[in-house]
Amino acid sequence: MRITFLGPPGSGKGTQAEKLSAEFDIPHISTGDILRNSITKQTEIGRKVKSYVESGRLVPDGVVLDLVLGEARQMESFVMDGFPRTLVQAERLDEIAPIEISVFFEISEATVVARLTGRRICPVCGRVYNLSGDRAVAKERCDECSVSLVIREDDQENIVRRRIEIYKEETLPLREYYRKKGVLRRLSAEGTPDTVYRRLKRTLLEDDSLKI
Ligand code: AP5
Ligand code: MG
């Protein structure tokens, strides 16, 4: 099953994709993670995309398409998070690996701003902590590595707001694109990660013919 997760920054696409990937053994492709890894490793692509990612702007279509399409072409199943983000990306992906379900995460702007400005990451193991939400723990160091947690460059509030605006302009129109193709599923992304995951599985399994 070829699935995409779309939704505003901070709506929990990555968190839910990891859960689904682990339970059903489906490969998880996250363009944000691929791009951040390239930046950390200072590859040629990393140097090219750094200023886009850190300032919250979309990386040019050509660069992202080159990273994703080769891999997607060879896979019968995947869950993609953060791709496609523009109409051009959606059309190119459908040409080589037609999407069977596109889940749109729906959530209030206030919740995503709180989640993103509250996110802290361990620079060594990548573990994610969050200072917002019901089970928030105000931590300064990673439980595993004991190093100081860091804030993702693009999680500063002014950049978060820019990412939300770009999402509305460039990515939200894809909801109509996938609705017309008959593959759209809408998901309320409010609530705890486990609550959202239960809802997600119900949404994915509502069509009996689907096998994830
Ligand atoms: P990307 O990494 O894709 O970022 P994003 O989609 O903007 O947002 P996030 O990854 O922050 O949010 P998410 O929805 O995955 O939520 P998460 O699970 O992490 O992209 C980054 C940048 O790369 C882009 O701005 C662009 O520059 C570039 N890029 C990437 N793809 C591109 C493309 N296709 N084209 C062009 N450019 C591209 O959760 C967020 C936080 O909330 C975490 O702390 C998490 O622990 C917490 N959380 C999650 N779920 C819950 C919950 N239910 N309750 C409480 N807290 C929760
Ligand atoms: Mg993500």
PDB file of C-alpha atoms and ligand atoms in Angstrom:
ATOM      1  CA  MET A   1       0.000   0.000   0.000  1.00  0.00           C
ATOM      2  CA  ARG A   2       1.377   3.404  -0.998  1.00  0.00           C
ATOM      3  CA  ILE A   3       0.351   5.992   1.577  1.00  0.00           C
ATOM      4  CA  THR A   4       1.179   9.676   2.032  1.00  0.00           C
ATOM      5  CA  PHE A   5       0.735  11.705   5.184  1.00  0.00           C
ATOM      6  CA  LEU A   6       0.105  15.385   4.616  1.00  0.00           C
ATOM      7  CA  GLY A   7      -0.676  18.086   7.111  1.00  0.00           C
ATOM      8  CA  PRO A   8       0.664  21.228   8.723  1.00  0.00           C
ATOM      9  CA  PRO A   9       4.088  21.233  10.338  1.00  0.00           C
ATOM     10  CA  GLY A  10       3.800  19.737  13.812  1.00  0.00           C
ATOM     11  CA  SER A  11       0.595  17.849  13.096  1.00  0.00           C
ATOM     12  CA  GLY A  12       2.324  14.575  14.022  1.00  0.00           C
ATOM     13  CA  LYS A  13       3.002  13.082  10.581  1.00  0.00           C
ATOM     14  CA  GLY A  14       6.456  11.820  11.552  1.00  0.00           C
ATOM     15  CA  THR A  15       5.302  10.448  14.908  1.00  0.00           C
ATOM     16  CA  GLN A  16       2.411   8.520  13.331  1.00  0.00           C
ATOM     17  CA  ALA A  17       4.442   7.328  10.341  1.00  0.00           C
ATOM     18  CA  GLU A  18       6.991   5.780  12.701  1.00  0.00           C
ATOM     19  CA  LYS A  19       4.263   3.927  14.598  1.00  0.00           C
ATOM     20  CA  LEU A  20       2.633   2.619  11.429  1.00  0.00           C
ATOM     21  CA  SER A  21       5.956   1.647   9.920  1.00  0.00           C
ATOM     22  CA  ALA A  22       6.950  -0.279  13.070  1.00  0.00           C
ATOM     23  CA  GLU A  23       3.633  -2.134  13.452  1.00  0.00           C
ATOM     24  CA  PHE A  24       3.092  -3.084   9.808  1.00  0.00           C
ATOM     25  CA  ASP A  25       6.705  -3.198   8.651  1.00  0.00           C
ATOM     26  CA  ILE A  26       6.138  -0.601   5.917  1.00  0.00           C
ATOM     27  CA  PRO A  27       9.127   1.529   4.850  1.00  0.00           C
ATOM     28  CA  HIS A  28       8.874   5.115   6.094  1.00  0.00           C
ATOM     29  CA  ILE A  29      10.200   7.866   3.836  1.00  0.00           C
ATOM     30  CA  SER A  30      10.506  11.322   5.401  1.00  0.00           C
ATOM     31  CA  THR A  31      11.881  14.014   3.115  1.00  0.00           C
ATOM     32  CA  GLY A  32      12.460  16.295   6.116  1.00  0.00           C
ATOM     33  CA  ASP A  33      14.659  13.630   7.785  1.00  0.00           C
ATOM     34  CA  ILE A  34      16.541  12.923   4.533  1.00  0.00           C
ATOM     35  CA  LEU A  35      17.216  16.640   4.040  1.00  0.00           C
ATOM     36  CA  ARG A  36      18.286  17.207   7.662  1.00  0.00           C
ATOM     37  CA  ASN A  37      20.657  14.213   7.471  1.00  0.00           C
ATOM     38  CA  SER A  38      22.222  15.646   4.309  1.00  0.00           C
ATOM     39  CA  ILE A  39      22.730  18.954   6.120  1.00  0.00           C
ATOM     40  CA  THR A  40      24.312  17.279   9.164  1.00  0.00           C
ATOM     41  CA  LYS A  41      26.635  15.234   6.945  1.00  0.00           C
ATOM     42  CA  GLN A  42      27.458  18.346   4.877  1.00  0.00           C
ATOM     43  CA  THR A  43      26.877  16.558   1.579  1.00  0.00           C
ATOM     44  CA  GLU A  44      26.561  18.523  -1.657  1.00  0.00           C
ATOM     45  CA  ILE A  45      22.756  18.368  -1.408  1.00  0.00           C
ATOM     46  CA  GLY A  46      22.972  19.324   2.251  1.00  0.00           C
ATOM     47  CA  ARG A  47      24.885  22.490   1.404  1.00  0.00           C
ATOM     48  CA  LYS A  48      22.357  23.299  -1.331  1.00  0.00           C
ATOM     49  CA  VAL A  49      19.264  22.926   0.861  1.00  0.00           C
ATOM     50  CA  LYS A  50      20.498  24.208   4.249  1.00  0.00           C
ATOM     51  CA  SER A  51      19.233  27.766   3.932  1.00  0.00           C
ATOM     52  CA  TYR A  52      15.803  26.609   2.696  1.00  0.00           C
ATOM     53  CA  VAL A  53      15.241  24.085   5.489  1.00  0.00           C
ATOM     54  CA  GLU A  54      16.529  26.297   8.284  1.00  0.00           C
ATOM     55  CA  SER A  55      14.440  29.272   7.204  1.00  0.00           C
ATOM     56  CA  GLY A  56      11.282  27.163   6.768  1.00  0.00           C
ATOM     57  CA  ARG A  57      10.992  27.565   2.981  1.00  0.00           C
ATOM     58  CA  LEU A  58      10.334  24.672   0.614  1.00  0.00           C
ATOM     59  CA  VAL A  59      13.343  23.160  -1.106  1.00  0.00           C
ATOM     60  CA  PRO A  60      12.979  23.449  -4.930  1.00  0.00           C
ATOM     61  CA  ASP A  61      10.884  20.669  -6.475  1.00  0.00           C
ATOM     62  CA  GLY A  62      13.715  19.347  -8.662  1.00  0.00           C
ATOM     63  CA  VAL A  63      15.995  18.642  -5.697  1.00  0.00           C
ATOM     64  CA  VAL A  64      13.342  16.817  -3.663  1.00  0.00           C
ATOM     65  CA  LEU A  65      12.046  14.854  -6.660  1.00  0.00           C
ATOM     66  CA  ASP A  66      15.563  13.579  -7.369  1.00  0.00           C
ATOM     67  CA  LEU A  67      15.861  12.383  -3.769  1.00  0.00           C
ATOM     68  CA  VAL A  68      12.528  10.590  -3.606  1.00  0.00           C
ATOM     69  CA  LEU A  69      11.410   9.281  -6.980  1.00  0.00           C
ATOM     70  CA  GLY A  70      14.212   6.799  -7.584  1.00  0.00           C
ATOM     71  CA  GLU A  71      13.484   5.117  -4.272  1.00  0.00           C
ATOM     72  CA  ALA A  72       9.675   5.244  -4.611  1.00  0.00           C
ATOM     73  CA  ARG A  73       9.748   3.688  -8.074  1.00  0.00           C
ATOM     74  CA  GLN A  74      11.101   0.439  -6.657  1.00  0.00           C
ATOM     75  CA  MET A  75       8.696   0.138  -3.712  1.00  0.00           C
ATOM     76  CA  GLU A  76       5.235  -1.423  -3.640  1.00  0.00           C
ATOM     77  CA  SER A  77       4.577  -0.175  -0.129  1.00  0.00           C
ATOM     78  CA  PHE A  78       5.605   2.928   1.742  1.00  0.00           C
ATOM     79  CA  VAL A  79       4.371   5.616   4.045  1.00  0.00           C
ATOM     80  CA  MET A  80       5.666   9.027   2.987  1.00  0.00           C
ATOM     81  CA  ASP A  81       5.646  11.911   5.373  1.00  0.00           C
ATOM     82  CA  GLY A  82       6.177  15.467   4.194  1.00  0.00           C
ATOM     83  CA  PHE A  83       6.101  14.531   0.512  1.00  0.00           C
ATOM     84  CA  PRO A  84       4.533  15.570  -1.808  1.00  0.00           C
ATOM     85  CA  ARG A  85       4.207  19.182  -0.762  1.00  0.00           C
ATOM     86  CA  THR A  86       3.418  20.847  -4.081  1.00  0.00           C
ATOM     87  CA  LEU A  87       1.182  19.988  -7.016  1.00  0.00           C
ATOM     88  CA  VAL A  88       4.223  19.335  -9.210  1.00  0.00           C
ATOM     89  CA  GLN A  89       5.562  16.806  -6.659  1.00  0.00           C
ATOM     90  CA  ALA A  90       2.162  15.081  -6.375  1.00  0.00           C
ATOM     91  CA  GLU A  91       1.786  14.722 -10.124  1.00  0.00           C
ATOM     92  CA  ARG A  92       5.303  13.372 -10.624  1.00  0.00           C
ATOM     93  CA  LEU A  93       4.852  10.873  -7.792  1.00  0.00           C
ATOM     94  CA  ASP A  94       1.562   9.631  -9.231  1.00  0.00           C
ATOM     95  CA  GLU A  95       3.247   9.047 -12.582  1.00  0.00           C
ATOM     96  CA  ILE A  96       5.719   6.575 -11.125  1.00  0.00           C
ATOM     97  CA  ALA A  97       4.060   5.259  -7.936  1.00  0.00           C
ATOM     98  CA  PRO A  98       0.343   6.132  -7.772  1.00  0.00           C
ATOM     99  CA  ILE A  99      -0.802   6.966  -4.264  1.00  0.00           C
ATOM    100  CA  GLU A 100      -3.540   4.718  -2.894  1.00  0.00           C
ATOM    101  CA  ILE A 101      -4.336   6.627   0.304  1.00  0.00           C
ATOM    102  CA  SER A 102      -3.517  10.200   1.217  1.00  0.00           C
ATOM    103  CA  VAL A 103      -4.168  11.018   4.858  1.00  0.00           C
ATOM    104  CA  PHE A 104      -4.622  14.686   5.707  1.00  0.00           C
ATOM    105  CA  PHE A 105      -3.835  15.545   9.313  1.00  0.00           C
ATOM    106  CA  GLU A 106      -6.159  18.282  10.598  1.00  0.00           C
ATOM    107  CA  ILE A 107      -5.269  20.286  13.688  1.00  0.00           C
ATOM    108  CA  SER A 108      -5.532  23.802  15.118  1.00  0.00           C
ATOM    109  CA  GLU A 109      -2.792  26.326  14.538  1.00  0.00           C
ATOM    110  CA  ALA A 110      -2.455  26.937  18.292  1.00  0.00           C
ATOM    111  CA  THR A 111      -1.693  23.249  18.923  1.00  0.00           C
ATOM    112  CA  VAL A 112       0.998  23.046  16.250  1.00  0.00           C
ATOM    113  CA  VAL A 113       2.712  26.227  17.413  1.00  0.00           C
ATOM    114  CA  ALA A 114       2.790  24.866  20.989  1.00  0.00           C
ATOM    115  CA  ARG A 115       4.119  21.480  19.858  1.00  0.00           C
ATOM    116  CA  LEU A 116       6.846  22.864  17.621  1.00  0.00           C
ATOM    117  CA  THR A 117       8.121  25.597  19.906  1.00  0.00           C
ATOM    118  CA  GLY A 118       8.125  22.966  22.703  1.00  0.00           C
ATOM    119  CA  ARG A 119      10.099  20.333  20.752  1.00  0.00           C
ATOM    120  CA  ARG A 120      13.596  19.480  21.998  1.00  0.00           C
ATOM    121  CA  ILE A 121      15.938  17.000  20.342  1.00  0.00           C
ATOM    122  CA  CYS A 122      18.966  15.043  21.480  1.00  0.00           C
ATOM    123  CA  PRO A 123      21.764  15.959  19.043  1.00  0.00           C
ATOM    124  CA  VAL A 124      23.399  12.553  19.602  1.00  0.00           C
ATOM    125  CA  CYS A 125      20.636   9.898  19.424  1.00  0.00           C
ATOM    126  CA  GLY A 126      17.889  12.035  17.840  1.00  0.00           C
ATOM    127  CA  ARG A 127      15.341  11.244  20.572  1.00  0.00           C
ATOM    128  CA  VAL A 128      12.521  13.791  20.615  1.00  0.00           C
ATOM    129  CA  TYR A 129      11.136  15.421  23.777  1.00  0.00           C
ATOM    130  CA  ASN A 130       8.341  17.916  24.049  1.00  0.00           C
ATOM    131  CA  LEU A 131       7.667  20.623  26.624  1.00  0.00           C
ATOM    132  CA  SER A 132       4.016  20.982  25.575  1.00  0.00           C
ATOM    133  CA  GLY A 133       1.062  18.649  26.078  1.00  0.00           C
ATOM    134  CA  ASP A 134      -0.347  16.658  28.972  1.00  0.00           C
ATOM    135  CA  ARG A 135       2.680  14.495  29.533  1.00  0.00           C
ATOM    136  CA  ALA A 136       5.200  17.292  29.111  1.00  0.00           C
ATOM    137  CA  VAL A 137       8.483  16.997  30.944  1.00  0.00           C
ATOM    138  CA  ALA A 138      10.666  20.093  31.070  1.00  0.00           C
ATOM    139  CA  LYS A 139      14.019  18.466  30.357  1.00  0.00           C
ATOM    140  CA  GLU A 140      17.402  19.929  29.620  1.00  0.00           C
ATOM    141  CA  ARG A 141      19.332  16.725  28.959  1.00  0.00           C
ATOM    142  CA  CYS A 142      18.721  13.480  27.097  1.00  0.00           C
ATOM    143  CA  ASP A 143      17.779  10.527  29.332  1.00  0.00           C
ATOM    144  CA  GLU A 144      20.002   8.209  27.308  1.00  0.00           C
ATOM    145  CA  CYS A 145      22.996  10.347  26.326  1.00  0.00           C
ATOM    146  CA  SER A 146      22.984  13.012  29.081  1.00  0.00           C
ATOM    147  CA  VAL A 147      23.875  15.706  26.533  1.00  0.00           C
ATOM    148  CA  SER A 148      22.032  19.056  26.347  1.00  0.00           C
ATOM    149  CA  LEU A 149      18.909  18.993  24.198  1.00  0.00           C
ATOM    150  CA  VAL A 150      18.717  21.357  21.211  1.00  0.00           C
ATOM    151  CA  ILE A 151      15.927  23.206  19.385  1.00  0.00           C
ATOM    152  CA  ARG A 152      15.456  22.504  15.665  1.00  0.00           C
ATOM    153  CA  GLU A 153      16.529  25.615  13.748  1.00  0.00           C
ATOM    154  CA  ASP A 154      13.119  25.913  12.048  1.00  0.00           C
ATOM    155  CA  ASP A 155      11.146  25.514  15.300  1.00  0.00           C
ATOM    156  CA  GLN A 156      11.633  29.150  16.312  1.00  0.00           C
ATOM    157  CA  GLU A 157       8.200  30.737  16.492  1.00  0.00           C
ATOM    158  CA  ASN A 158       8.598  33.193  13.574  1.00  0.00           C
ATOM    159  CA  ILE A 159       9.818  30.366  11.334  1.00  0.00           C
ATOM    160  CA  VAL A 160       7.025  28.047  12.509  1.00  0.00           C
ATOM    161  CA  ARG A 161       4.510  30.714  11.451  1.00  0.00           C
ATOM    162  CA  ARG A 162       6.178  30.996   8.044  1.00  0.00           C
ATOM    163  CA  ARG A 163       6.047  27.179   7.613  1.00  0.00           C
ATOM    164  CA  ILE A 164       2.320  27.243   8.395  1.00  0.00           C
ATOM    165  CA  GLU A 165       1.708  29.966   5.784  1.00  0.00           C
ATOM    166  CA  ILE A 166       3.706  28.074   3.144  1.00  0.00           C
ATOM    167  CA  TYR A 167       1.745  24.920   4.016  1.00  0.00           C
ATOM    168  CA  LYS A 168      -1.544  26.751   3.401  1.00  0.00           C
ATOM    169  CA  GLU A 169      -0.369  28.182   0.074  1.00  0.00           C
ATOM    170  CA  GLU A 170       1.516  25.241  -1.435  1.00  0.00           C
ATOM    171  CA  THR A 171       0.370  22.004   0.208  1.00  0.00           C
ATOM    172  CA  LEU A 172      -3.243  22.459   1.312  1.00  0.00           C
ATOM    173  CA  PRO A 173      -4.436  22.568  -2.332  1.00  0.00           C
ATOM    174  CA  LEU A 174      -3.326  18.908  -2.595  1.00  0.00           C
ATOM    175  CA  ARG A 175      -6.327  17.968  -0.452  1.00  0.00           C
ATOM    176  CA  GLU A 176      -8.549  18.756  -3.423  1.00  0.00           C
ATOM    177  CA  TYR A 177      -6.145  16.958  -5.780  1.00  0.00           C
ATOM    178  CA  TYR A 178      -6.385  13.724  -3.758  1.00  0.00           C
ATOM    179  CA  ARG A 179     -10.120  14.133  -3.135  1.00  0.00           C
ATOM    180  CA  LYS A 180     -10.710  14.178  -6.893  1.00  0.00           C
ATOM    181  CA  LYS A 181      -8.654  11.007  -7.226  1.00  0.00           C
ATOM    182  CA  GLY A 182     -10.832   9.339  -4.555  1.00  0.00           C
ATOM    183  CA  VAL A 183      -7.915   8.543  -2.219  1.00  0.00           C
ATOM    184  CA  LEU A 184      -8.317  11.282   0.406  1.00  0.00           C
ATOM    185  CA  ARG A 185      -8.797  10.430   4.096  1.00  0.00           C
ATOM    186  CA  ARG A 186      -9.147  13.224   6.675  1.00  0.00           C
ATOM    187  CA  LEU A 187      -7.809  12.645  10.177  1.00  0.00           C
ATOM    188  CA  SER A 188      -8.226  14.687  13.331  1.00  0.00           C
ATOM    189  CA  ALA A 189      -4.694  14.979  14.697  1.00  0.00           C
ATOM    190  CA  GLU A 190      -5.701  16.440  18.083  1.00  0.00           C
ATOM    191  CA  GLY A 191      -5.176  14.330  21.220  1.00  0.00           C
ATOM    192  CA  THR A 192      -2.363  12.116  22.455  1.00  0.00           C
ATOM    193  CA  PRO A 193      -0.142  10.201  20.003  1.00  0.00           C
ATOM    194  CA  ASP A 194      -1.866   6.920  20.979  1.00  0.00           C
ATOM    195  CA  THR A 195      -5.348   8.383  20.485  1.00  0.00           C
ATOM    196  CA  VAL A 196      -4.387   9.710  17.052  1.00  0.00           C
ATOM    197  CA  TYR A 197      -2.832   6.358  16.134  1.00  0.00           C
ATOM    198  CA  ARG A 198      -6.016   4.449  16.998  1.00  0.00           C
ATOM    199  CA  ARG A 199      -7.983   6.929  14.881  1.00  0.00           C
ATOM    200  CA  LEU A 200      -5.468   6.595  12.041  1.00  0.00           C
ATOM    201  CA  LYS A 201      -5.770   2.808  11.945  1.00  0.00           C
ATOM    202  CA  ARG A 202      -9.561   3.021  11.889  1.00  0.00           C
ATOM    203  CA  THR A 203      -9.283   5.488   9.004  1.00  0.00           C
ATOM    204  CA  LEU A 204      -6.910   3.276   7.038  1.00  0.00           C
ATOM    205  CA  LEU A 205      -8.898   0.118   7.608  1.00  0.00           C
ATOM    206  CA  GLU A 206     -12.344   1.580   6.927  1.00  0.00           C
ATOM    207  CA  ASP A 207     -12.114   0.253   3.392  1.00  0.00           C
ATOM    208  CA  ASP A 208     -12.197  -3.567   3.740  1.00  0.00           C
ATOM    209  CA  SER A 209     -10.339  -4.079   0.501  1.00  0.00           C
ATOM    210  CA  LEU A 210      -7.240  -2.347   1.827  1.00  0.00           C
ATOM    211  CA  LYS A 211      -4.323  -4.314   3.101  1.00  0.00           C
ATOM    212  CA  ILE A 212      -1.614  -2.283   4.791  1.00  0.00           C
TER     213      ILE A 212
HETATM  214  P1  AP5 B   1       9.601  18.297   7.683  1.00  0.00           P
HETATM  215  O1  AP5 B   1      10.641  17.690   8.494  1.00  0.00           O
HETATM  216  O2  AP5 B   1       8.732  17.451   6.851  1.00  0.00           O
HETATM  217  O3  AP5 B   1       8.783  19.212   8.651  1.00  0.00           O
HETATM  218  P2  AP5 B   1       7.255  19.630   8.785  1.00  0.00           P
HETATM  219  O4  AP5 B   1       6.300  18.765   8.096  1.00  0.00           O
HETATM  220  O5  AP5 B   1       7.217  21.073   8.472  1.00  0.00           O
HETATM  221  O6  AP5 B   1       7.003  19.472  10.297  1.00  0.00           O
HETATM  222  P3  AP5 B   1       7.468  18.465  11.386  1.00  0.00           P
HETATM  223  O7  AP5 B   1       8.295  17.349  10.917  1.00  0.00           O
HETATM  224  O8  AP5 B   1       8.034  19.371  12.413  1.00  0.00           O
HETATM  225  O9  AP5 B   1       6.035  17.943  11.886  1.00  0.00           O
HETATM  226  P4  AP5 B   1       5.338  16.528  11.844  1.00  0.00           P
HETATM  227  O10 AP5 B   1       3.972  16.726  11.306  1.00  0.00           O
HETATM  228  O11 AP5 B   1       6.206  15.474  11.259  1.00  0.00           O
HETATM  229  O12 AP5 B   1       5.170  16.287  13.386  1.00  0.00           O
HETATM  230  P5  AP5 B   1       6.083  15.428  14.387  1.00  0.00           P
HETATM  231  O13 AP5 B   1       5.604  14.030  14.443  1.00  0.00           O
HETATM  232  O14 AP5 B   1       7.512  15.702  14.094  1.00  0.00           O
HETATM  233  O15 AP5 B   1      10.251  19.396   6.703  1.00  0.00           O
HETATM  234  C1  AP5 B   1      11.224  20.286   7.168  1.00  0.00           C
HETATM  235  C2  AP5 B   1      11.691  21.164   6.024  1.00  0.00           C
HETATM  236  O16 AP5 B   1      12.312  20.357   4.999  1.00  0.00           O
HETATM  237  C3  AP5 B   1      10.602  21.944   5.279  1.00  0.00           C
HETATM  238  O17 AP5 B   1      10.281  23.161   5.922  1.00  0.00           O
HETATM  239  C4  AP5 B   1      11.291  22.178   3.919  1.00  0.00           C
HETATM  240  O18 AP5 B   1      12.252  23.172   4.008  1.00  0.00           O
HETATM  241  C5  AP5 B   1      12.003  20.849   3.707  1.00  0.00           C
HETATM  242  N1  AP5 B   1      11.164  19.863   3.006  1.00  0.00           N
HETATM  243  C6  AP5 B   1      10.753  18.661   3.503  1.00  0.00           C
HETATM  244  N2  AP5 B   1      10.004  17.999   2.599  1.00  0.00           N
HETATM  245  C7  AP5 B   1       9.948  18.801   1.504  1.00  0.00           C
HETATM  246  C8  AP5 B   1       9.293  18.678   0.246  1.00  0.00           C
HETATM  247  N3  AP5 B   1       8.562  17.591  -0.058  1.00  0.00           N
HETATM  248  N4  AP5 B   1       9.434  19.689  -0.638  1.00  0.00           N
HETATM  249  C9  AP5 B   1      10.185  20.785  -0.364  1.00  0.00           C
HETATM  250  N5  AP5 B   1      10.812  20.961   0.818  1.00  0.00           N
HETATM  251  C10 AP5 B   1      10.694  19.978   1.750  1.00  0.00           C
HETATM  252  O19 AP5 B   1       5.675  16.112  15.777  1.00  0.00           O
HETATM  253  C11 AP5 B   1       6.056  17.449  16.080  1.00  0.00           C
HETATM  254  C12 AP5 B   1       6.262  17.569  17.611  1.00  0.00           C
HETATM  255  O20 AP5 B   1       5.025  17.312  18.272  1.00  0.00           O
HETATM  256  C13 AP5 B   1       7.252  16.527  18.197  1.00  0.00           C
HETATM  257  O21 AP5 B   1       7.917  17.112  19.279  1.00  0.00           O
HETATM  258  C14 AP5 B   1       6.354  15.381  18.676  1.00  0.00           C
HETATM  259  O22 AP5 B   1       6.921  14.661  19.730  1.00  0.00           O
HETATM  260  C15 AP5 B   1       5.103  16.159  19.109  1.00  0.00           C
HETATM  261  N6  AP5 B   1       3.868  15.401  18.893  1.00  0.00           N
HETATM  262  C16 AP5 B   1       3.533  14.644  17.807  1.00  0.00           C
HETATM  263  N7  AP5 B   1       2.282  14.141  17.944  1.00  0.00           N
HETATM  264  C17 AP5 B   1       1.814  14.617  19.144  1.00  0.00           C
HETATM  265  C18 AP5 B   1       0.584  14.467  19.851  1.00  0.00           C
HETATM  266  N8  AP5 B   1      -0.418  13.713  19.360  1.00  0.00           N
HETATM  267  N9  AP5 B   1       0.454  15.098  21.045  1.00  0.00           N
HETATM  268  C19 AP5 B   1       1.463  15.859  21.547  1.00  0.00           C
HETATM  269  N10 AP5 B   1       2.658  16.033  20.936  1.00  0.00           N
HETATM  270  C20 AP5 B   1       2.833  15.415  19.751  1.00  0.00           C
HETATM  271 MG    MG B   2       8.121  15.444  10.391  1.00  0.00          MG
END
